[in-house]
Amino acid sequence: MKMGSRWPLGSPVPAGLPHVVEIAVHAVEEELTALAEDSSSWRWTLTWLEGSPVLELDDGTVIRYDKDEDSATITQPSIVLDDEDDWI
């Protein structure tokens, strides 16, 4: 059984993550830097689901690893545009 962990945005990822997951983490962090988003207090949460890492950022961004494809999928949270439930 692998233990999960938490670490601050911008800090090194925990050892043992697949390289493609590390690339996905860096891509998310670079995007936040480009957007000038105040994410100074945000943290990543790592959990292991059936032996594969699942990472969630405090804003709701999730990175899932597919070991069969050796790929990482980034899912960003939906944002409500107005009171009429328009979503992006």
PDB file of C-alpha atoms in Angstrom:
ATOM      1  CA  MET A   1       0.000   0.000   0.000  1.00  0.00           C
ATOM      2  CA  LYS A   2       1.338   3.428  -0.955  1.00  0.00           C
ATOM      3  CA  MET A   3       0.759   6.456   1.224  1.00  0.00           C
ATOM      4  CA  GLY A   4      -0.503   9.734  -0.169  1.00  0.00           C
ATOM      5  CA  SER A   5       0.943  13.132   0.579  1.00  0.00           C
ATOM      6  CA  ARG A   6       0.450  16.875   0.230  1.00  0.00           C
ATOM      7  CA  TRP A   7       2.947  19.444  -0.967  1.00  0.00           C
ATOM      8  CA  PRO A   8       2.900  23.142  -1.873  1.00  0.00           C
ATOM      9  CA  LEU A   9       2.386  24.258  -5.443  1.00  0.00           C
ATOM     10  CA  GLY A  10       5.783  24.813  -7.075  1.00  0.00           C
ATOM     11  CA  SER A  11       7.655  22.407  -4.814  1.00  0.00           C
ATOM     12  CA  PRO A  12       9.243  19.192  -6.109  1.00  0.00           C
ATOM     13  CA  VAL A  13       6.796  16.327  -6.672  1.00  0.00           C
ATOM     14  CA  PRO A  14       7.082  13.257  -4.435  1.00  0.00           C
ATOM     15  CA  ALA A  15       9.478  10.524  -5.545  1.00  0.00           C
ATOM     16  CA  GLY A  16       8.031   7.560  -7.388  1.00  0.00           C
ATOM     17  CA  LEU A  17       5.541   9.350  -9.645  1.00  0.00           C
ATOM     18  CA  PRO A  18       5.579   8.402 -13.322  1.00  0.00           C
ATOM     19  CA  HIS A  19       7.490  10.909 -15.477  1.00  0.00           C
ATOM     20  CA  VAL A  20       4.385  11.779 -17.500  1.00  0.00           C
ATOM     21  CA  VAL A  21       2.592  12.785 -14.260  1.00  0.00           C
ATOM     22  CA  GLU A  22       5.500  15.063 -13.346  1.00  0.00           C
ATOM     23  CA  ILE A  23       5.185  16.684 -16.786  1.00  0.00           C
ATOM     24  CA  ALA A  24       1.449  17.220 -16.208  1.00  0.00           C
ATOM     25  CA  VAL A  25       2.074  18.833 -12.801  1.00  0.00           C
ATOM     26  CA  HIS A  26       4.611  21.223 -14.326  1.00  0.00           C
ATOM     27  CA  ALA A  27       2.196  22.080 -17.166  1.00  0.00           C
ATOM     28  CA  VAL A  28      -0.551  23.009 -14.692  1.00  0.00           C
ATOM     29  CA  GLU A  29       1.861  25.066 -12.596  1.00  0.00           C
ATOM     30  CA  GLU A  30       3.213  26.899 -15.660  1.00  0.00           C
ATOM     31  CA  GLU A  31      -0.324  27.754 -16.759  1.00  0.00           C
ATOM     32  CA  LEU A  32      -1.124  29.202 -13.345  1.00  0.00           C
ATOM     33  CA  THR A  33       2.051  31.289 -13.474  1.00  0.00           C
ATOM     34  CA  ALA A  34       1.101  32.610 -16.925  1.00  0.00           C
ATOM     35  CA  LEU A  35      -2.366  33.545 -15.646  1.00  0.00           C
ATOM     36  CA  ALA A  36      -0.885  35.427 -12.684  1.00  0.00           C
ATOM     37  CA  GLU A  37      -3.272  33.478 -10.455  1.00  0.00           C
ATOM     38  CA  ASP A  38      -2.726  33.989  -6.712  1.00  0.00           C
ATOM     39  CA  SER A  39      -2.042  30.388  -5.838  1.00  0.00           C
ATOM     40  CA  SER A  40       0.561  30.945  -3.141  1.00  0.00           C
ATOM     41  CA  SER A  41      -1.387  28.952  -0.547  1.00  0.00           C
ATOM     42  CA  TRP A  42      -2.471  26.107  -2.861  1.00  0.00           C
ATOM     43  CA  ARG A  43      -1.295  22.555  -2.335  1.00  0.00           C
ATOM     44  CA  TRP A  44      -1.345  19.312  -4.280  1.00  0.00           C
ATOM     45  CA  THR A  45      -2.882  16.185  -2.736  1.00  0.00           C
ATOM     46  CA  LEU A  46      -1.627  12.783  -3.895  1.00  0.00           C
ATOM     47  CA  THR A  47      -3.691   9.655  -3.386  1.00  0.00           C
ATOM     48  CA  TRP A  48      -3.174   6.196  -4.832  1.00  0.00           C
ATOM     49  CA  LEU A  49      -6.167   4.489  -6.416  1.00  0.00           C
ATOM     50  CA  GLU A  50      -5.622   0.853  -7.380  1.00  0.00           C
ATOM     51  CA  GLY A  51      -1.875   1.482  -7.582  1.00  0.00           C
ATOM     52  CA  SER A  52      -2.112   4.578  -9.793  1.00  0.00           C
ATOM     53  CA  PRO A  53      -1.541   8.152  -8.617  1.00  0.00           C
ATOM     54  CA  VAL A  54      -4.370  10.679  -8.567  1.00  0.00           C
ATOM     55  CA  LEU A  55      -3.356  14.270  -7.864  1.00  0.00           C
ATOM     56  CA  GLU A  56      -5.719  17.091  -6.958  1.00  0.00           C
ATOM     57  CA  LEU A  57      -4.859  20.757  -6.650  1.00  0.00           C
ATOM     58  CA  ASP A  58      -6.753  22.945  -4.184  1.00  0.00           C
ATOM     59  CA  ASP A  59      -8.621  24.639  -7.066  1.00  0.00           C
ATOM     60  CA  GLY A  60     -10.100  21.281  -8.118  1.00  0.00           C
ATOM     61  CA  THR A  61      -7.697  20.463 -10.971  1.00  0.00           C
ATOM     62  CA  VAL A  62      -7.189  16.684 -11.109  1.00  0.00           C
ATOM     63  CA  ILE A  63      -4.420  14.678 -12.782  1.00  0.00           C
ATOM     64  CA  ARG A  64      -5.046  10.959 -13.312  1.00  0.00           C
ATOM     65  CA  TYR A  65      -2.495   8.440 -14.520  1.00  0.00           C
ATOM     66  CA  ASP A  66      -3.393   5.636 -16.937  1.00  0.00           C
ATOM     67  CA  LYS A  67      -0.721   2.978 -16.525  1.00  0.00           C
ATOM     68  CA  ASP A  68      -1.920   0.990 -19.566  1.00  0.00           C
ATOM     69  CA  GLU A  69      -1.378   4.003 -21.829  1.00  0.00           C
ATOM     70  CA  ASP A  70       1.418   5.567 -19.745  1.00  0.00           C
ATOM     71  CA  SER A  71      -0.482   8.843 -19.987  1.00  0.00           C
ATOM     72  CA  ALA A  72      -1.727  11.553 -17.672  1.00  0.00           C
ATOM     73  CA  THR A  73      -5.055  13.334 -18.061  1.00  0.00           C
ATOM     74  CA  ILE A  74      -5.581  16.822 -16.651  1.00  0.00           C
ATOM     75  CA  THR A  75      -9.156  17.744 -15.735  1.00  0.00           C
ATOM     76  CA  GLN A  76      -9.793  21.341 -14.780  1.00  0.00           C
ATOM     77  CA  PRO A  77     -12.761  22.425 -12.665  1.00  0.00           C
ATOM     78  CA  SER A  78     -15.878  23.863 -14.293  1.00  0.00           C
ATOM     79  CA  ILE A  79     -16.514  27.552 -13.810  1.00  0.00           C
ATOM     80  CA  VAL A  80     -19.979  29.102 -13.522  1.00  0.00           C
ATOM     81  CA  LEU A  81     -20.165  32.195 -15.738  1.00  0.00           C
ATOM     82  CA  ASP A  82     -23.349  33.744 -14.339  1.00  0.00           C
ATOM     83  CA  ASP A  83     -26.481  33.059 -12.312  1.00  0.00           C
ATOM     84  CA  GLU A  84     -28.162  31.236 -15.197  1.00  0.00           C
ATOM     85  CA  ASP A  85     -25.909  28.179 -14.765  1.00  0.00           C
ATOM     86  CA  ASP A  86     -23.764  28.744 -17.849  1.00  0.00           C
ATOM     87  CA  TRP A  87     -20.697  26.513 -17.518  1.00  0.00           C
ATOM     88  CA  ILE A  88     -17.343  26.314 -19.193  1.00  0.00           C
TER      89      ILE A  88
END
